[in-house]
Amino acid sequence: MRKSILAGVGLLALSVLPAATAAAQTGTAWLHVRVEEARKAEKVSVNLPMTVVEAVLKATPEIIEKHGRIHLGEEHGLKMADIRRAWKALAAVGDAEFVTVEGEEDNVRVARKGDIVQVFVDCKAKAGKEAKEAKEGKEKESKGRAGEEVRVEVPVSLVDAFLSGEGEDGNMQAAVAELLKRRGDIVRVKDDDSHVRVWIDEQNTQAPAGK
Amino acid sequence: MAKLAVILGVPIALLATIASLGVVVVDVREGGPHGNRIVVPVPLVLAQAALAVAPAVTPADKLRIPDRDVLEHVGLAREVIEALAAAPDGELVRVEQPEETVVITKEGRSLKVHVSGSRENVTVNVPLHLALQALPDERGHIRTLALAGALSAVRFTDLVDVQDGNDHVRVWVW
């Protein structure tokens, strides 16, 4: 009798398990943002279906001009044609470290690894009094820079899509379409107090992937 | 006997008709041993009628949003609400602080905002299609008729639930 009850419970659990998994795995891409601030004991998590992100990006008038294009233009000191040419040349090189800056305050590294462009910025922890002030939050400039670590991973295809526009415009629509295919981390920022993570997956919750 | 049946039947039929068309119920319960309970039922049809006749009795400029800056964002708001309505259910936002937790979830065709603190708990349900109809058109006109129509679709919904200490306020559509 006890065995048959256990078997029944087991079968019930097995039948419920796929349904529970299906509830989390929506088949739709979700953009997740998680911000944790240890000092304030505050946690913020945002989960947005990429369709909503797409709607926002398509229609934000201040940033994105009509037809889903970002205007970079010459006001930023770089012509879009130059950026495209440089990117084409870099794409031809394959895996390489494009930029390495080793400074007193931070190290910057921009490299291509497979289909990903990695931007790593490591702010060195300040020594002595400055570091102490940064930790205590006395100096606003120093605050958050002691031991800050930024990891940005951009898929090559995303840059390709963005640069597929014409003239001085970046093609935002194509970039968003490419972003819809992306799964995994996009940005990670970590310092001694806070931790920010932005990623895309197909879960409507942060519970399994966000931890 | 027939007279009595008519006298009783007419108000019962009237009440049944109003109830079948929907009733917004505001239920306030005060805490404590001498706390009062106030229940205010408002027939949904009254609110719908008020919205339907509003353009006829209200000056046109009162039912219009004149701010062009606001109107520029109406399109974005509409697209976001439509995208949200079509999106799968899930937890959209969670803010955890030592004193308070705020959670916004999408459940079916509603956005549920839940704020829980040490003393109070607030839950607000925002039906997405109602929010969509509440948005003005491209010229800034509030579409009261569409809003009146959308109200009938919010039936059997808990709109607001506020628990503050021992006091409890609940607004729902029956």
mmCIF file of C-alpha atoms in Angstrom:
data_model
loop_
_atom_site.group_PDB
_atom_site.id
_atom_site.type_symbol
_atom_site.label_atom_id
_atom_site.label_comp_id
_atom_site.label_asym_id
_atom_site.label_seq_id
_atom_site.Cartn_x
_atom_site.Cartn_y
_atom_site.Cartn_z
ATOM 1 C CA MET A 1 0.000 0.000 0.000
ATOM 2 C CA ARG A 2 2.796 2.410 1.046
ATOM 3 C CA LYS A 3 4.766 1.530 -2.094
ATOM 4 C CA SER A 4 1.831 2.253 -4.363
ATOM 5 C CA ILE A 5 1.283 5.636 -2.646
ATOM 6 C CA LEU A 6 4.988 6.479 -3.137
ATOM 7 C CA ALA A 7 4.801 5.376 -6.778
ATOM 8 C CA GLY A 8 1.712 7.535 -7.251
ATOM 9 C CA VAL A 9 3.405 10.557 -5.702
ATOM 10 C CA GLY A 10 6.482 9.944 -7.871
ATOM 11 C CA LEU A 11 4.420 9.743 -11.046
ATOM 12 C CA LEU A 12 2.567 12.909 -10.066
ATOM 13 C CA ALA A 13 5.873 14.714 -9.471
ATOM 14 C CA LEU A 14 7.187 13.547 -12.832
ATOM 15 C CA SER A 15 4.069 14.780 -14.572
ATOM 16 C CA VAL A 16 4.280 18.181 -12.856
ATOM 17 C CA LEU A 17 8.029 18.690 -13.527
ATOM 18 C CA PRO A 18 7.812 19.370 -17.302
ATOM 19 C CA ALA A 19 4.940 21.802 -16.706
ATOM 20 C CA ALA A 20 6.997 23.708 -14.113
ATOM 21 C CA THR A 21 9.972 23.880 -16.474
ATOM 22 C CA ALA A 22 7.726 25.066 -19.297
ATOM 23 C CA ALA A 23 6.426 27.860 -17.070
ATOM 24 C CA ALA A 24 9.959 29.271 -16.683
ATOM 25 C CA GLN A 25 11.146 28.517 -20.235
ATOM 26 C CA THR A 26 8.893 30.766 -22.274
ATOM 27 C CA GLY A 27 10.518 30.347 -25.696
ATOM 28 C CA THR A 28 10.673 34.140 -25.870
ATOM 29 C CA ALA A 29 13.905 36.023 -25.349
ATOM 30 C CA TRP A 30 13.990 37.981 -22.087
ATOM 31 C CA LEU A 31 16.398 40.776 -21.193
ATOM 32 C CA HIS A 32 17.424 40.597 -17.547
ATOM 33 C CA VAL A 33 19.046 43.299 -15.474
ATOM 34 C CA ARG A 34 20.169 42.623 -11.932
ATOM 35 C CA VAL A 35 21.637 45.249 -9.637
ATOM 36 C CA GLU A 36 22.818 44.334 -6.161
ATOM 37 C CA GLU A 37 24.073 46.938 -3.740
ATOM 38 C CA ALA A 38 25.572 45.428 -0.629
ATOM 39 C CA ARG A 39 25.843 48.671 1.347
ATOM 40 C CA LYS A 40 22.155 49.534 0.963
ATOM 41 C CA ALA A 41 21.116 45.861 1.098
ATOM 42 C CA GLU A 42 19.134 46.574 -2.045
ATOM 43 C CA LYS A 43 18.444 44.249 -4.934
ATOM 44 C CA VAL A 44 16.758 45.290 -8.154
ATOM 45 C CA SER A 45 15.862 42.861 -10.877
ATOM 46 C CA VAL A 46 14.192 43.701 -14.151
ATOM 47 C CA ASN A 47 13.012 41.079 -16.634
ATOM 48 C CA LEU A 48 11.648 42.346 -19.923
ATOM 49 C CA PRO A 49 10.506 40.353 -22.930
ATOM 50 C CA MET A 50 12.693 41.367 -25.867
ATOM 51 C CA THR A 51 9.525 42.281 -27.777
ATOM 52 C CA VAL A 52 8.951 45.032 -25.215
ATOM 53 C CA VAL A 53 12.596 46.142 -25.399
ATOM 54 C CA GLU A 54 12.219 46.225 -29.186
ATOM 55 C CA ALA A 55 9.105 48.403 -28.886
ATOM 56 C CA VAL A 56 10.918 50.820 -26.573
ATOM 57 C CA LEU A 57 14.045 50.999 -28.729
ATOM 58 C CA LYS A 58 12.013 51.508 -31.892
ATOM 59 C CA ALA A 59 10.040 54.388 -30.504
ATOM 60 C CA THR A 60 12.376 56.357 -28.253
ATOM 61 C CA PRO A 61 12.488 59.650 -30.114
ATOM 62 C CA GLU A 62 15.352 61.425 -28.341
ATOM 63 C CA ILE A 63 17.853 58.647 -28.893
ATOM 64 C CA ILE A 64 16.680 56.990 -32.026
ATOM 65 C CA GLU A 65 15.674 58.925 -35.025
ATOM 66 C CA LYS A 66 12.952 57.868 -37.416
ATOM 67 C CA HIS A 67 13.308 54.457 -39.099
ATOM 68 C CA GLY A 68 15.257 53.004 -36.162
ATOM 69 C CA ARG A 69 18.626 54.543 -36.868
ATOM 70 C CA ILE A 70 21.049 56.079 -34.406
ATOM 71 C CA HIS A 71 22.814 59.087 -35.769
ATOM 72 C CA LEU A 72 26.451 59.070 -34.775
ATOM 73 C CA GLY A 73 27.724 61.574 -37.275
ATOM 74 C CA GLU A 74 30.762 63.761 -37.016
ATOM 75 C CA GLU A 75 29.766 65.408 -33.747
ATOM 76 C CA HIS A 76 31.447 62.524 -31.959
ATOM 77 C CA GLY A 77 34.658 63.136 -33.877
ATOM 78 C CA LEU A 78 34.353 59.988 -35.960
ATOM 79 C CA LYS A 79 32.763 59.556 -39.333
ATOM 80 C CA MET A 80 30.537 56.515 -39.628
ATOM 81 C CA ALA A 81 32.349 55.578 -42.833
ATOM 82 C CA ASP A 82 35.635 55.470 -40.882
ATOM 83 C CA ILE A 83 34.086 53.313 -38.181
ATOM 84 C CA ARG A 84 32.755 50.920 -40.838
ATOM 85 C CA ARG A 85 36.128 50.757 -42.573
ATOM 86 C CA ALA A 86 37.974 50.135 -39.296
ATOM 87 C CA TRP A 87 35.488 47.480 -38.269
ATOM 88 C CA LYS A 88 35.816 45.723 -41.643
ATOM 89 C CA ALA A 89 39.589 45.668 -41.251
ATOM 90 C CA LEU A 90 39.345 44.347 -37.687
ATOM 91 C CA ALA A 91 36.854 41.668 -38.740
ATOM 92 C CA ALA A 92 39.339 40.456 -41.352
ATOM 93 C CA VAL A 93 42.053 40.021 -38.697
ATOM 94 C CA GLY A 94 40.090 37.478 -36.673
ATOM 95 C CA ASP A 95 40.874 36.772 -33.010
ATOM 96 C CA ALA A 96 43.144 39.499 -31.688
ATOM 97 C CA GLU A 97 43.691 41.986 -28.921
ATOM 98 C CA PHE A 98 42.881 45.346 -30.456
ATOM 99 C CA VAL A 99 43.514 47.668 -27.539
ATOM 100 C CA THR A 100 45.503 47.216 -24.355
ATOM 101 C CA VAL A 101 45.945 50.149 -22.037
ATOM 102 C CA GLU A 102 47.768 49.667 -18.778
ATOM 103 C CA GLY A 103 47.454 52.809 -16.763
ATOM 104 C CA GLU A 104 48.017 53.844 -13.185
ATOM 105 C CA GLU A 105 44.325 53.863 -12.410
ATOM 106 C CA ASP A 106 42.935 51.236 -14.725
ATOM 107 C CA ASN A 107 43.619 48.574 -17.284
ATOM 108 C CA VAL A 108 41.562 48.482 -20.477
ATOM 109 C CA ARG A 109 41.502 45.588 -22.881
ATOM 110 C CA VAL A 110 39.481 45.321 -26.087
ATOM 111 C CA ALA A 111 39.764 42.019 -27.891
ATOM 112 C CA ARG A 112 37.958 39.758 -30.287
ATOM 113 C CA LYS A 113 37.472 36.176 -29.242
ATOM 114 C CA GLY A 114 35.497 34.086 -31.691
ATOM 115 C CA ASP A 115 32.149 35.760 -32.299
ATOM 116 C CA ILE A 116 32.489 38.100 -29.350
ATOM 117 C CA VAL A 117 34.139 41.481 -28.881
ATOM 118 C CA GLN A 118 35.238 41.767 -25.266
ATOM 119 C CA VAL A 119 35.776 45.053 -23.488
ATOM 120 C CA PHE A 120 37.367 44.618 -20.071
ATOM 121 C CA VAL A 121 38.039 47.553 -17.792
ATOM 122 C CA ASP A 122 39.672 46.970 -14.416
ATOM 123 C CA CYS A 123 39.976 49.972 -12.140
ATOM 124 C CA LYS A 124 42.784 49.370 -9.718
ATOM 125 C CA ALA A 125 42.033 49.663 -6.017
ATOM 126 C CA LYS A 126 43.407 52.910 -4.637
ATOM 127 C CA ALA A 127 46.086 52.747 -2.058
ATOM 128 C CA GLY A 128 46.280 54.294 1.390
ATOM 129 C CA LYS A 129 44.046 57.174 2.412
ATOM 130 C CA GLU A 130 42.294 57.443 -0.943
ATOM 131 C CA ALA A 131 41.130 53.834 -0.800
ATOM 132 C CA LYS A 132 39.941 54.291 2.760
ATOM 133 C CA GLU A 133 37.944 57.362 1.733
ATOM 134 C CA ALA A 134 36.487 55.506 -1.219
ATOM 135 C CA LYS A 135 35.373 52.665 1.020
ATOM 136 C CA GLU A 136 33.804 55.060 3.491
ATOM 137 C CA GLY A 137 32.125 56.922 0.668
ATOM 138 C CA LYS A 138 33.666 60.262 1.742
ATOM 139 C CA GLU A 139 34.938 61.142 -1.672
ATOM 140 C CA LYS A 140 32.284 60.930 -4.349
ATOM 141 C CA GLU A 141 34.799 60.627 -7.205
ATOM 142 C CA SER A 142 36.557 57.737 -5.586
ATOM 143 C CA LYS A 143 33.395 56.021 -4.494
ATOM 144 C CA GLY A 144 32.731 52.930 -6.563
ATOM 145 C CA ARG A 145 36.073 53.068 -8.368
ATOM 146 C CA ALA A 146 38.046 51.093 -5.837
ATOM 147 C CA GLY A 147 38.495 47.705 -7.483
ATOM 148 C CA GLU A 148 35.811 48.264 -10.126
ATOM 149 C CA GLU A 149 35.556 45.666 -12.837
ATOM 150 C CA VAL A 150 33.583 46.100 -16.052
ATOM 151 C CA ARG A 151 32.991 43.251 -18.477
ATOM 152 C CA VAL A 152 31.182 43.981 -21.717
ATOM 153 C CA GLU A 153 30.675 41.288 -24.312
ATOM 154 C CA VAL A 154 29.270 42.344 -27.654
ATOM 155 C CA PRO A 155 28.578 39.784 -30.384
ATOM 156 C CA VAL A 156 30.377 40.541 -33.658
ATOM 157 C CA SER A 157 27.090 40.015 -35.509
ATOM 158 C CA LEU A 158 25.510 42.763 -33.399
ATOM 159 C CA VAL A 159 28.177 45.267 -34.447
ATOM 160 C CA ASP A 160 27.821 44.074 -38.048
ATOM 161 C CA ALA A 161 24.075 44.647 -37.884
ATOM 162 C CA PHE A 162 24.461 48.068 -36.275
ATOM 163 C CA LEU A 163 26.956 49.175 -38.903
ATOM 164 C CA SER A 164 24.773 47.921 -41.747
ATOM 165 C CA GLY A 165 23.079 51.326 -41.976
ATOM 166 C CA GLU A 166 23.901 53.927 -44.563
ATOM 167 C CA GLY A 167 25.524 57.342 -44.273
ATOM 168 C CA GLU A 168 25.995 58.592 -40.737
ATOM 169 C CA ASP A 169 23.340 56.313 -39.273
ATOM 170 C CA GLY A 170 23.647 53.123 -37.278
ATOM 171 C CA ASN A 171 20.946 50.581 -38.035
ATOM 172 C CA MET A 172 19.165 50.104 -34.717
ATOM 173 C CA GLN A 173 16.425 47.879 -36.114
ATOM 174 C CA ALA A 174 18.940 45.393 -37.447
ATOM 175 C CA ALA A 175 20.841 45.546 -34.149
ATOM 176 C CA VAL A 176 17.685 44.796 -32.163
ATOM 177 C CA ALA A 177 16.847 41.910 -34.519
ATOM 178 C CA GLU A 178 20.329 40.540 -33.874
ATOM 179 C CA LEU A 179 19.965 41.052 -30.137
ATOM 180 C CA LEU A 180 16.829 38.883 -30.250
ATOM 181 C CA LYS A 181 19.035 35.949 -31.264
ATOM 182 C CA ARG A 182 21.617 36.588 -28.555
ATOM 183 C CA ARG A 183 21.677 34.452 -25.395
ATOM 184 C CA GLY A 184 24.013 34.975 -22.472
ATOM 185 C CA ASP A 185 25.767 37.823 -20.677
ATOM 186 C CA ILE A 186 26.032 41.235 -22.272
ATOM 187 C CA VAL A 187 27.372 43.401 -19.477
ATOM 188 C CA ARG A 188 28.812 42.714 -16.049
ATOM 189 C CA VAL A 189 29.976 45.504 -13.761
ATOM 190 C CA LYS A 190 31.383 44.669 -10.379
ATOM 191 C CA ASP A 191 32.900 46.836 -7.705
ATOM 192 C CA ASP A 192 33.419 46.483 -3.988
ATOM 193 C CA ASP A 193 29.845 47.535 -3.237
ATOM 194 C CA SER A 194 27.652 46.772 -6.210
ATOM 195 C CA HIS A 195 27.190 44.205 -8.892
ATOM 196 C CA VAL A 196 25.330 44.803 -12.160
ATOM 197 C CA ARG A 197 24.580 42.090 -14.656
ATOM 198 C CA VAL A 198 22.692 42.345 -17.947
ATOM 199 C CA TRP A 199 21.946 39.196 -19.902
ATOM 200 C CA ILE A 200 19.451 37.570 -22.253
ATOM 201 C CA ASP A 201 17.918 34.124 -21.964
ATOM 202 C CA GLU A 202 14.577 32.443 -22.432
ATOM 203 C CA GLN A 203 13.545 32.363 -18.779
ATOM 204 C CA ASN A 204 10.885 34.703 -17.458
ATOM 205 C CA THR A 205 12.552 34.723 -14.057
ATOM 206 C CA GLN A 206 16.054 35.346 -12.739
ATOM 207 C CA ALA A 207 16.003 32.544 -10.199
ATOM 208 C CA PRO A 208 18.074 29.852 -11.957
ATOM 209 C CA ALA A 209 20.308 31.977 -14.163
ATOM 210 C CA GLY A 210 20.594 35.103 -12.093
ATOM 211 C CA LYS A 211 22.224 33.551 -9.059
ATOM 212 C CA MET B 1 -50.879 38.066 -4.802
ATOM 213 C CA ALA B 2 -50.028 39.131 -8.348
ATOM 214 C CA LYS B 3 -49.529 42.697 -7.110
ATOM 215 C CA LEU B 4 -47.021 41.486 -4.524
ATOM 216 C CA ALA B 5 -45.163 39.479 -7.166
ATOM 217 C CA VAL B 6 -44.887 42.612 -9.342
ATOM 218 C CA ILE B 7 -43.828 44.785 -6.383
ATOM 219 C CA LEU B 8 -41.107 42.327 -5.422
ATOM 220 C CA GLY B 9 -40.282 41.159 -8.929
ATOM 221 C CA VAL B 10 -39.524 44.556 -10.493
ATOM 222 C CA PRO B 11 -36.765 45.620 -8.049
ATOM 223 C CA ILE B 12 -35.326 42.096 -8.005
ATOM 224 C CA ALA B 13 -35.215 42.025 -11.811
ATOM 225 C CA LEU B 14 -33.679 45.519 -11.798
ATOM 226 C CA LEU B 15 -31.036 44.477 -9.278
ATOM 227 C CA ALA B 16 -30.314 41.301 -11.227
ATOM 228 C CA THR B 17 -29.904 43.326 -14.434
ATOM 229 C CA ILE B 18 -27.525 45.792 -12.773
ATOM 230 C CA ALA B 19 -25.577 42.947 -11.180
ATOM 231 C CA SER B 20 -25.340 41.112 -14.491
ATOM 232 C CA LEU B 21 -23.866 44.252 -16.081
ATOM 233 C CA GLY B 22 -21.225 44.483 -13.366
ATOM 234 C CA VAL B 23 -20.717 46.271 -10.078
ATOM 235 C CA VAL B 24 -17.645 48.060 -8.754
ATOM 236 C CA VAL B 25 -17.436 47.296 -5.039
ATOM 237 C CA VAL B 26 -15.452 49.433 -2.622
ATOM 238 C CA ASP B 27 -15.034 47.578 0.647
ATOM 239 C CA VAL B 28 -13.426 49.382 3.598
ATOM 240 C CA ARG B 29 -12.832 47.519 6.849
ATOM 241 C CA GLU B 30 -11.463 49.432 9.788
ATOM 242 C CA GLY B 31 -9.390 47.485 12.239
ATOM 243 C CA GLY B 32 -9.910 47.275 15.961
ATOM 244 C CA PRO B 33 -12.839 46.074 18.045
ATOM 245 C CA HIS B 34 -15.027 49.064 17.073
ATOM 246 C CA GLY B 35 -13.907 49.276 13.462
ATOM 247 C CA ASN B 36 -16.552 50.041 10.885
ATOM 248 C CA ARG B 37 -17.141 48.271 7.631
ATOM 249 C CA ILE B 38 -18.277 50.319 4.666
ATOM 250 C CA VAL B 39 -19.282 48.650 1.418
ATOM 251 C CA VAL B 40 -20.151 50.864 -1.549
ATOM 252 C CA PRO B 41 -21.403 49.070 -4.641
ATOM 253 C CA VAL B 42 -21.408 51.224 -7.797
ATOM 254 C CA PRO B 43 -23.098 49.758 -10.896
ATOM 255 C CA LEU B 44 -20.552 49.560 -13.705
ATOM 256 C CA VAL B 45 -23.224 50.695 -16.106
ATOM 257 C CA LEU B 46 -23.337 54.054 -14.278
ATOM 258 C CA ALA B 47 -19.624 54.634 -14.828
ATOM 259 C CA GLN B 48 -19.987 53.542 -18.453
ATOM 260 C CA ALA B 49 -22.950 55.863 -18.968
ATOM 261 C CA ALA B 50 -21.025 58.764 -17.417
ATOM 262 C CA LEU B 51 -18.073 58.121 -19.722
ATOM 263 C CA ALA B 52 -20.338 57.760 -22.747
ATOM 264 C CA VAL B 53 -22.096 61.096 -22.195
ATOM 265 C CA ALA B 54 -18.941 62.928 -21.069
ATOM 266 C CA PRO B 55 -18.097 64.313 -24.557
ATOM 267 C CA ALA B 56 -21.599 65.771 -24.867
ATOM 268 C CA VAL B 57 -21.603 67.553 -21.509
ATOM 269 C CA THR B 58 -17.927 68.438 -21.082
ATOM 270 C CA PRO B 59 -16.101 71.140 -23.077
ATOM 271 C CA ALA B 60 -13.876 69.488 -25.712
ATOM 272 C CA ASP B 61 -10.688 71.004 -24.289
ATOM 273 C CA LYS B 62 -11.340 69.344 -20.920
ATOM 274 C CA LEU B 63 -11.187 65.912 -22.555
ATOM 275 C CA ARG B 64 -7.995 66.652 -24.387
ATOM 276 C CA ILE B 65 -4.345 66.533 -23.347
ATOM 277 C CA PRO B 66 -2.822 69.730 -24.718
ATOM 278 C CA ASP B 67 0.810 68.998 -23.810
ATOM 279 C CA ARG B 68 2.627 68.131 -27.054
ATOM 280 C CA ASP B 69 5.582 66.661 -25.138
ATOM 281 C CA VAL B 70 3.266 64.170 -23.456
ATOM 282 C CA LEU B 71 1.570 63.325 -26.753
ATOM 283 C CA GLU B 72 4.929 62.513 -28.326
ATOM 284 C CA HIS B 73 5.288 59.647 -25.858
ATOM 285 C CA VAL B 74 1.766 58.282 -26.267
ATOM 286 C CA GLY B 75 2.854 56.257 -29.302
ATOM 287 C CA LEU B 76 5.693 54.718 -27.293
ATOM 288 C CA ALA B 77 3.347 53.961 -24.383
ATOM 289 C CA ARG B 78 0.864 52.300 -26.768
ATOM 290 C CA GLU B 79 3.564 50.151 -28.378
ATOM 291 C CA VAL B 80 4.958 49.119 -24.993
ATOM 292 C CA ILE B 81 1.521 48.204 -23.613
ATOM 293 C CA GLU B 82 0.665 46.236 -26.772
ATOM 294 C CA ALA B 83 4.018 44.419 -26.624
ATOM 295 C CA LEU B 84 3.464 43.669 -22.931
ATOM 296 C CA ALA B 85 -0.037 42.356 -23.587
ATOM 297 C CA ALA B 86 1.310 40.006 -26.252
ATOM 298 C CA ALA B 87 4.306 38.925 -24.149
ATOM 299 C CA PRO B 88 4.313 35.821 -21.948
ATOM 300 C CA ASP B 89 3.616 36.125 -18.235
ATOM 301 C CA GLY B 90 6.454 36.759 -15.830
ATOM 302 C CA GLU B 91 7.954 38.886 -13.101
ATOM 303 C CA LEU B 92 8.988 42.164 -14.710
ATOM 304 C CA VAL B 93 10.452 44.111 -11.819
ATOM 305 C CA ARG B 94 11.496 43.250 -8.272
ATOM 306 C CA VAL B 95 13.006 45.795 -5.904
ATOM 307 C CA GLU B 96 14.054 44.398 -2.545
ATOM 308 C CA GLN B 97 14.954 46.861 0.178
ATOM 309 C CA PRO B 98 15.297 46.209 3.907
ATOM 310 C CA GLU B 99 11.967 47.925 4.614
ATOM 311 C CA GLU B 100 9.994 47.227 1.486
ATOM 312 C CA THR B 101 9.635 44.941 -1.491
ATOM 313 C CA VAL B 102 8.064 46.018 -4.774
ATOM 314 C CA VAL B 103 7.123 43.419 -7.367
ATOM 315 C CA ILE B 104 5.551 44.071 -10.755
ATOM 316 C CA THR B 105 4.326 41.002 -12.601
ATOM 317 C CA LYS B 106 2.489 40.426 -15.805
ATOM 318 C CA GLU B 107 -0.336 37.973 -15.283
ATOM 319 C CA GLY B 108 -2.585 37.288 -18.226
ATOM 320 C CA ARG B 109 -3.641 40.632 -19.628
ATOM 321 C CA SER B 110 -2.963 42.536 -16.403
ATOM 322 C CA LEU B 111 -0.022 44.158 -14.690
ATOM 323 C CA LYS B 112 0.042 43.435 -10.990
ATOM 324 C CA VAL B 113 1.940 45.829 -8.728
ATOM 325 C CA HIS B 114 2.558 44.494 -5.243
ATOM 326 C CA VAL B 115 4.221 46.549 -2.522
ATOM 327 C CA SER B 116 4.841 44.824 0.779
ATOM 328 C CA GLY B 117 6.264 46.663 3.740
ATOM 329 C CA SER B 118 6.632 46.021 7.433
ATOM 330 C CA ARG B 119 3.181 47.460 8.119
ATOM 331 C CA GLU B 120 1.306 47.698 4.843
ATOM 332 C CA ASN B 121 0.652 45.602 1.798
ATOM 333 C CA VAL B 122 -0.674 47.127 -1.403
ATOM 334 C CA THR B 123 -1.733 45.255 -4.522
ATOM 335 C CA VAL B 124 -2.900 47.066 -7.644
ATOM 336 C CA ASN B 125 -4.074 45.331 -10.793
ATOM 337 C CA VAL B 126 -3.849 47.284 -14.028
ATOM 338 C CA PRO B 127 -5.749 45.643 -16.875
ATOM 339 C CA LEU B 128 -3.583 46.298 -19.932
ATOM 340 C CA HIS B 129 -6.437 46.792 -22.386
ATOM 341 C CA LEU B 130 -7.982 49.369 -20.033
ATOM 342 C CA ALA B 131 -4.641 51.198 -19.866
ATOM 343 C CA LEU B 132 -4.502 51.068 -23.662
ATOM 344 C CA GLN B 133 -7.964 52.576 -24.036
ATOM 345 C CA ALA B 134 -7.154 55.238 -21.439
ATOM 346 C CA LEU B 135 -4.391 56.582 -23.678
ATOM 347 C CA PRO B 136 -5.395 59.608 -25.731
ATOM 348 C CA ASP B 137 -5.430 59.501 -29.530
ATOM 349 C CA GLU B 138 -2.762 61.234 -31.627
ATOM 350 C CA ARG B 139 -4.567 64.602 -31.280
ATOM 351 C CA GLY B 140 -4.719 64.265 -27.502
ATOM 352 C CA HIS B 141 -8.422 63.395 -27.226
ATOM 353 C CA ILE B 142 -9.358 60.972 -24.459
ATOM 354 C CA ARG B 143 -11.514 58.283 -26.021
ATOM 355 C CA THR B 144 -14.228 58.062 -23.385
ATOM 356 C CA LEU B 145 -16.461 55.740 -25.432
ATOM 357 C CA ALA B 146 -13.654 53.231 -25.924
ATOM 358 C CA LEU B 147 -12.836 53.510 -22.225
ATOM 359 C CA ALA B 148 -16.481 52.850 -21.337
ATOM 360 C CA GLY B 149 -16.433 49.757 -23.559
ATOM 361 C CA ALA B 150 -13.196 48.524 -22.017
ATOM 362 C CA LEU B 151 -14.654 48.778 -18.508
ATOM 363 C CA SER B 152 -16.997 45.875 -19.154
ATOM 364 C CA ALA B 153 -14.007 43.642 -19.765
ATOM 365 C CA VAL B 154 -12.515 44.246 -16.308
ATOM 366 C CA ARG B 155 -15.274 42.303 -14.563
ATOM 367 C CA PHE B 156 -14.312 39.786 -11.892
ATOM 368 C CA THR B 157 -11.058 41.633 -11.283
ATOM 369 C CA ASP B 158 -9.537 42.765 -7.995
ATOM 370 C CA LEU B 159 -8.351 46.273 -8.802
ATOM 371 C CA VAL B 160 -6.919 47.472 -5.496
ATOM 372 C CA ASP B 161 -6.164 45.774 -2.207
ATOM 373 C CA VAL B 162 -4.595 47.800 0.603
ATOM 374 C CA GLN B 163 -3.833 46.274 3.975
ATOM 375 C CA ASP B 164 -2.564 48.919 6.376
ATOM 376 C CA GLY B 165 -2.128 47.530 9.865
ATOM 377 C CA ASN B 166 -5.596 46.347 10.804
ATOM 378 C CA ASP B 167 -7.352 48.421 8.145
ATOM 379 C CA HIS B 168 -8.240 46.835 4.855
ATOM 380 C CA VAL B 169 -9.494 48.485 1.662
ATOM 381 C CA ARG B 170 -10.460 46.479 -1.348
ATOM 382 C CA VAL B 171 -11.854 47.598 -4.697
ATOM 383 C CA TRP B 172 -13.007 44.968 -7.106
ATOM 384 C CA VAL B 173 -15.319 44.608 -10.074
ATOM 385 C CA TRP B 174 -17.953 41.951 -9.816
#
